[in-house]
Short mmCIF file of C-alpha atoms in Angstrom, two decimals:
data_model
loop_
_atom_site.label_atom_id
_atom_site.label_comp_id
_atom_site.label_asym_id
_atom_site.label_seq_id
_atom_site.Cartn_x
_atom_site.Cartn_y
_atom_site.Cartn_z
CA UNK A 260 17.39 -4.69 -27.03
CA UNK A 261 15.11 -4.61 -24.02
CA UNK A 262 11.58 -3.27 -24.16
CA UNK A 263 11.40 0.24 -22.66
CA UNK A 264 9.16 0.84 -19.65
CA UNK A 265 7.01 3.20 -21.75
CA UNK A 266 6.44 2.40 -25.42
CA UNK A 267 5.74 5.10 -28.02
CA UNK A 268 2.77 4.54 -30.36
CA UNK A 269 2.35 6.71 -33.47
CA UNK A 270 -1.09 7.93 -34.45
CA UNK A 271 -1.83 7.03 -38.07
CA UNK A 272 -4.99 8.72 -39.36
CA UNK A 273 -7.32 6.38 -41.24
CA UNK A 274 -5.38 3.31 -40.14
CA UNK A 275 -4.97 0.99 -37.13
CA UNK A 276 -3.92 3.69 -34.64
CA UNK A 277 -6.21 6.50 -35.77
CA UNK A 278 -8.14 6.60 -32.48
CA UNK A 279 -5.32 7.29 -30.01
CA UNK A 280 -4.31 10.50 -28.32
CA UNK A 281 -4.60 12.71 -25.27
CA UNK A 282 -7.50 13.95 -23.21
CA UNK A 283 -8.01 15.66 -19.88
CA UNK A 284 -6.22 13.49 -17.33
CA UNK A 285 -4.10 11.42 -19.66
CA UNK A 286 -3.97 9.35 -22.83
CA UNK A 287 -6.25 6.90 -24.61
CA UNK A 288 -6.12 4.06 -27.13
CA UNK A 289 -9.39 3.09 -28.81
CA UNK A 290 -10.08 0.34 -31.31
CA UNK A 291 -12.63 -2.01 -32.78
CA UNK A 292 -11.08 -5.44 -32.86
CA UNK A 293 -11.86 -9.14 -33.02
CA UNK A 294 -10.66 -11.73 -30.53
CA UNK A 295 -10.96 -15.44 -29.98
CA UNK A 296 -11.25 -16.75 -26.43
CA UNK A 297 -7.96 -17.90 -24.92
CA UNK A 298 -7.58 -21.63 -25.43
CA UNK A 299 -9.89 -21.64 -28.46
CA UNK A 300 -9.47 -24.91 -30.36
CA UNK A 301 -9.95 -23.56 -33.88
CA UNK A 302 -13.40 -25.08 -34.32
CA UNK A 303 -16.58 -23.13 -35.07
CA UNK A 304 -14.66 -19.93 -35.74
CA UNK A 305 -17.67 -17.77 -36.77
CA UNK A 306 -19.32 -18.47 -33.40
CA UNK A 307 -16.08 -17.80 -31.51
CA UNK A 308 -14.77 -14.73 -33.35
CA UNK A 309 -16.00 -11.96 -31.06
CA UNK A 310 -16.01 -8.28 -32.00
CA UNK A 311 -15.27 -5.63 -29.39
CA UNK A 312 -15.28 -1.90 -28.87
CA UNK A 313 -12.22 -1.12 -26.73
CA UNK A 314 -11.07 2.06 -25.01
CA UNK A 315 -7.96 1.89 -22.83
CA UNK A 316 -7.12 4.90 -20.61
CA UNK A 317 -3.69 5.88 -19.30
CA UNK A 318 -2.31 8.66 -17.13
CA UNK A 319 0.10 11.21 -18.60
CA UNK A 320 3.05 8.96 -17.63
CA UNK A 321 1.53 6.08 -19.64
CA UNK A 322 0.35 3.91 -16.73
CA UNK A 323 -2.87 2.00 -17.39
CA UNK A 324 -5.88 3.47 -15.56
CA UNK A 325 -8.61 1.21 -16.88
CA UNK A 326 -10.39 -0.13 -19.94
CA UNK A 327 -13.88 -0.11 -21.37
CA UNK A 328 -14.39 -3.31 -23.35
CA UNK A 329 -17.70 -4.45 -24.75
CA UNK A 330 -18.47 -7.37 -27.04
CA UNK A 331 -20.99 -6.42 -29.71
CA UNK A 332 -21.43 -9.93 -31.15
CA UNK A 333 -19.75 -12.63 -33.17
CA UNK A 334 -19.06 -13.12 -36.84
CA UNK A 335 -21.90 -15.66 -36.82
CA UNK A 336 -24.26 -12.84 -35.77
CA UNK A 337 -23.42 -10.94 -38.95
CA UNK A 338 -19.91 -9.52 -39.05
CA UNK A 339 -20.68 -6.18 -40.74
CA UNK A 340 -23.53 -5.48 -38.33
CA UNK A 341 -21.57 -6.21 -35.15
CA UNK A 342 -18.56 -4.21 -36.40
CA UNK A 343 -20.85 -1.25 -37.14
CA UNK A 344 -22.29 -1.44 -33.62
CA UNK A 345 -18.76 -1.59 -32.15
CA UNK A 346 -17.70 1.45 -34.22
CA UNK A 347 -20.74 3.43 -33.04
CA UNK A 348 -20.03 2.51 -29.42
CA UNK A 349 -16.35 3.46 -29.69
CA UNK A 350 -17.31 6.79 -31.29
CA UNK A 351 -19.67 7.45 -28.37
CA UNK A 352 -16.96 6.66 -25.81
CA UNK A 353 -14.44 8.87 -27.63
CA UNK A 354 -16.93 11.74 -27.75
CA UNK A 355 -17.21 11.51 -23.95
CA UNK A 356 -13.47 12.17 -23.46
CA UNK A 357 -12.95 15.80 -22.36
CA UNK A 358 -10.46 17.88 -24.37
CA UNK A 359 -9.74 14.95 -26.73
CA UNK A 360 -7.01 15.39 -29.33
CA UNK A 361 -5.68 12.66 -31.59
CA UNK A 362 -1.93 12.11 -31.72
CA UNK A 363 1.03 10.01 -30.65
CA UNK A 364 1.04 8.42 -27.20
CA UNK A 365 3.49 6.53 -25.00
CA UNK A 366 2.18 3.75 -22.74
CA UNK A 367 3.48 1.10 -20.36
CA UNK A 368 2.76 -2.59 -20.88
CA UNK A 369 -0.49 -3.83 -19.31
CA UNK A 370 -2.94 -6.73 -19.59
CA UNK A 371 -6.69 -7.05 -19.07
CA UNK A 372 -8.82 -10.18 -19.47
CA UNK A 373 -12.42 -9.75 -20.59
CA UNK A 374 -14.85 -12.44 -21.68
CA UNK A 375 -12.03 -14.96 -21.82
CA UNK A 376 -9.91 -12.79 -24.14
CA UNK A 377 -6.59 -10.99 -23.57
CA UNK A 378 -6.43 -7.23 -24.17
CA UNK A 379 -3.30 -5.18 -23.60
CA UNK A 380 0.25 -4.33 -24.54
CA UNK A 381 2.21 -7.42 -23.54
CA UNK A 382 5.98 -7.84 -23.51
CA UNK A 383 7.02 -10.85 -25.61
CA UNK A 384 10.33 -12.72 -25.37
CA UNK A 385 12.55 -14.66 -27.71
CA UNK A 386 12.85 -18.36 -27.00
CA UNK A 387 16.13 -20.25 -27.07
CA UNK A 388 17.87 -19.99 -30.43
CA UNK A 389 15.26 -17.73 -32.07
CA UNK A 390 17.71 -15.08 -33.07
CA UNK A 391 21.48 -15.01 -33.26
CA UNK A 392 22.97 -12.88 -30.52
CA UNK A 393 19.77 -12.76 -28.49
CA UNK A 394 19.82 -14.20 -24.99
CA UNK A 395 17.13 -16.71 -24.13
CA UNK A 396 14.25 -14.90 -22.46
CA UNK A 397 15.50 -11.45 -23.45
CA UNK A 398 12.65 -8.97 -23.77
CA UNK A 399 12.35 -8.26 -27.45
CA UNK A 400 9.07 -6.64 -28.44
CA UNK A 401 5.62 -5.71 -27.18
CA UNK A 402 2.42 -6.98 -28.80
CA UNK A 403 -0.94 -5.21 -28.60
CA UNK A 404 -3.61 -7.84 -28.06
CA UNK A 405 -5.89 -8.73 -29.68
CA UNK A 406 -5.18 -6.11 -32.35
CA UNK A 407 -1.96 -7.82 -33.48
CA UNK A 408 0.27 -4.74 -33.50
CA UNK A 409 3.93 -5.47 -32.72
CA UNK A 410 6.22 -2.74 -31.38
CA UNK A 411 10.00 -3.17 -31.43
CA UNK A 412 13.38 -1.43 -31.61
CA UNK A 413 14.14 1.31 -32.44
CA UNK A 414 11.01 2.08 -30.34
CA UNK A 415 9.91 4.98 -32.51
CA UNK A 416 6.17 4.31 -32.36
CA UNK A 417 6.04 2.36 -35.62
CA UNK A 418 4.51 -1.14 -35.53
CA UNK A 419 4.24 -4.31 -37.57
CA UNK A 420 1.04 -6.24 -38.18
#
């Protein structure tokens, strides 16, 4: 089943999608997340695991308008401390959104690169022979990077981690 042009995302209070919803002028998706730079070799992971405050904005139709992304440090800097700073920053950004309400959203795939890391909702495809009955290259799911949330049929807003 092909990925729809706009993908529903359910708001789950106190979990991975607790900071999503609507505000004046559109929709938003906020998170605190870790990312490794693209092409990272797997060495020196504490120095390369970067923590970010992220706030993506979308219009009412789900089209990406822009993103605020700020690295607050690495695991080597003290993971709890840099996560706390990212949470405070995200809370500040969310407080600045006029008429903010938390709830389900529906957004189109998009991609942003920041500090060598991929952020966005990216359509993924099956390779040859991955799944019986699936055509090679058929759009199959969408992955939220770097959060690691996978959205798939029946496209009801639920996700896998």
